[in-house]
Amino acid sequence: QVQLVESGGGSVQAGGSLRLSCVVSGYTYSINSMGWFRQAPGKEREGVAVYNFGNTYYADSVKGRFTISRDNTKNTVYMQMNNLTPEDTAMYFCAAVRLTGAPLEAKFKHYGQGTQVTVSS
């Protein structure tokens, strides 16, 4: 059974940094598409950063501040988040194995349970 487990969320002040991690277990093959999505209360899910077959994609709101990376040997994806703002407050979800759609709007096969990020001003 495939499982995605996120970690690294927390509460920080504006301008601070966090590093999210997502470990995928139960998947035999190397995963070539993984990403991070977020959802704030009352808002729709937003694609934040996606790694897809060697290419990376970022939402305009996080470009220059967030960096997605992966460890292929561990089926793990990371997201370094710098210069956080209150607008980044949301539940962040990891996703693996893109099925359909453009990367930041894609439907993925597997999702994690999420990790909360709260940024105070």
Short mmCIF file of C-alpha atoms in Angstrom, two decimals:
data_model
loop_
_atom_site.label_atom_id
_atom_site.label_comp_id
_atom_site.label_asym_id
_atom_site.label_seq_id
_atom_site.Cartn_x
_atom_site.Cartn_y
_atom_site.Cartn_z
CA GLN A 1 0.00 0.00 0.00
CA VAL A 2 1.39 3.37 -1.02
CA GLN A 3 1.68 5.93 1.74
CA LEU A 4 2.82 9.54 1.69
CA VAL A 5 3.89 11.07 4.98
CA GLU A 6 4.59 14.77 5.23
CA SER A 7 6.57 16.49 7.93
CA GLY A 8 8.18 19.82 8.62
CA GLY A 9 5.18 22.05 9.03
CA GLY A 10 4.81 24.40 11.95
CA SER A 11 4.33 27.96 13.05
CA VAL A 12 6.75 30.70 12.09
CA GLN A 13 6.82 34.45 11.92
CA ALA A 14 6.73 36.30 8.65
CA GLY A 15 10.10 36.20 6.97
CA GLY A 16 10.93 32.83 8.44
CA SER A 17 11.64 29.53 6.73
CA LEU A 18 10.42 25.96 6.84
CA ARG A 19 11.40 22.82 5.01
CA LEU A 20 8.71 20.30 4.23
CA SER A 21 9.49 16.67 3.55
CA CYS A 22 7.36 13.92 2.07
CA VAL A 23 8.37 10.29 2.13
CA VAL A 24 6.62 7.87 -0.21
CA SER A 25 6.59 4.27 0.89
CA GLY A 26 5.20 1.15 -0.72
CA TYR A 27 6.07 2.20 -4.27
CA THR A 28 8.42 -0.06 -6.13
CA TYR A 29 9.51 2.26 -8.90
CA SER A 30 11.16 5.65 -8.96
CA ILE A 31 8.54 8.36 -8.96
CA ASN A 32 9.03 10.98 -11.66
CA SER A 33 6.23 13.33 -10.74
CA MET A 34 5.75 14.66 -7.25
CA GLY A 35 4.44 17.90 -5.94
CA TRP A 36 3.10 20.08 -3.21
CA PHE A 37 -0.34 21.57 -2.99
CA ARG A 38 -1.91 23.73 -0.33
CA GLN A 39 -5.35 24.65 0.81
CA ALA A 40 -6.28 27.46 3.13
CA PRO A 41 -9.64 27.63 4.90
CA GLY A 42 -12.33 28.79 2.54
CA LYS A 43 -10.06 28.62 -0.48
CA GLU A 44 -9.57 26.14 -3.27
CA ARG A 45 -6.62 23.85 -3.44
CA GLU A 46 -3.62 25.47 -5.07
CA GLY A 47 -0.70 23.86 -6.79
CA VAL A 48 2.45 25.24 -5.19
CA ALA A 49 5.39 23.36 -6.68
CA VAL A 50 5.67 20.30 -8.85
CA TYR A 51 8.55 18.19 -10.05
CA ASN A 52 7.67 16.42 -13.27
CA PHE A 53 10.15 14.37 -15.29
CA GLY A 54 13.07 16.68 -14.64
CA ASN A 55 11.16 19.93 -14.84
CA THR A 56 9.96 22.06 -11.98
CA TYR A 57 6.88 24.26 -11.85
CA TYR A 58 5.98 26.91 -9.31
CA ALA A 59 2.95 28.99 -8.57
CA ASP A 60 3.62 32.65 -9.29
CA SER A 61 3.00 33.47 -5.64
CA VAL A 62 5.95 31.37 -4.47
CA LYS A 63 8.49 31.80 -7.25
CA GLY A 64 11.84 32.87 -5.88
CA ARG A 65 10.86 31.85 -2.35
CA PHE A 66 10.07 28.13 -2.53
CA THR A 67 12.26 25.38 -3.96
CA ILE A 68 11.17 21.84 -4.64
CA SER A 69 13.70 19.04 -4.71
CA ARG A 70 13.68 15.29 -4.56
CA ASP A 71 15.83 12.39 -3.50
CA ASN A 72 15.25 9.79 -6.14
CA THR A 73 16.87 7.06 -4.11
CA LYS A 74 14.44 7.56 -1.25
CA ASN A 75 11.28 8.55 -3.16
CA THR A 76 11.27 11.67 -1.06
CA VAL A 77 10.35 15.17 -2.08
CA TYR A 78 11.22 18.34 -0.22
CA MET A 79 10.11 21.90 -0.36
CA GLN A 80 12.25 24.65 1.08
CA MET A 81 10.10 27.66 1.90
CA ASN A 82 11.81 30.96 2.57
CA ASN A 83 10.57 34.44 3.31
CA LEU A 84 7.22 33.13 4.39
CA THR A 85 4.25 35.46 4.58
CA PRO A 86 0.86 35.12 6.32
CA GLU A 87 -0.62 34.40 2.89
CA ASP A 88 1.33 31.13 2.88
CA THR A 89 -0.68 29.86 5.82
CA ALA A 90 -2.40 26.65 4.73
CA MET A 91 -2.45 22.90 4.96
CA TYR A 92 0.25 21.59 2.65
CA PHE A 93 -0.22 18.26 0.90
CA CYS A 94 2.27 16.11 -0.88
CA ALA A 95 1.26 14.28 -4.05
CA ALA A 96 2.86 11.59 -6.16
CA VAL A 97 2.36 10.10 -9.62
CA ARG A 98 0.63 12.64 -11.84
CA LEU A 99 -2.33 11.24 -13.72
CA THR A 100 -3.81 14.05 -15.76
CA GLY A 101 -3.67 17.79 -16.19
CA ALA A 102 -1.04 20.49 -16.28
CA PRO A 103 1.47 20.05 -13.47
CA LEU A 104 0.20 22.70 -11.07
CA GLU A 105 -3.41 21.73 -11.74
CA ALA A 106 -2.86 18.03 -12.03
CA LYS A 107 -4.70 15.18 -10.49
CA PHE A 108 -2.29 12.85 -8.77
CA LYS A 109 -2.72 9.23 -7.88
CA HIS A 110 -1.55 9.51 -4.29
CA TYR A 111 -1.86 12.22 -1.66
CA GLY A 112 -0.60 12.62 1.86
CA GLN A 113 -2.60 13.70 4.89
CA GLY A 114 -1.04 17.13 4.99
CA THR A 115 1.06 19.23 7.29
CA GLN A 116 -0.04 22.59 8.63
CA VAL A 117 1.97 25.73 7.99
CA THR A 118 1.03 28.84 9.93
CA VAL A 119 2.76 32.16 9.37
CA SER A 120 2.11 35.02 11.73
CA SER A 121 2.74 38.67 11.01
#
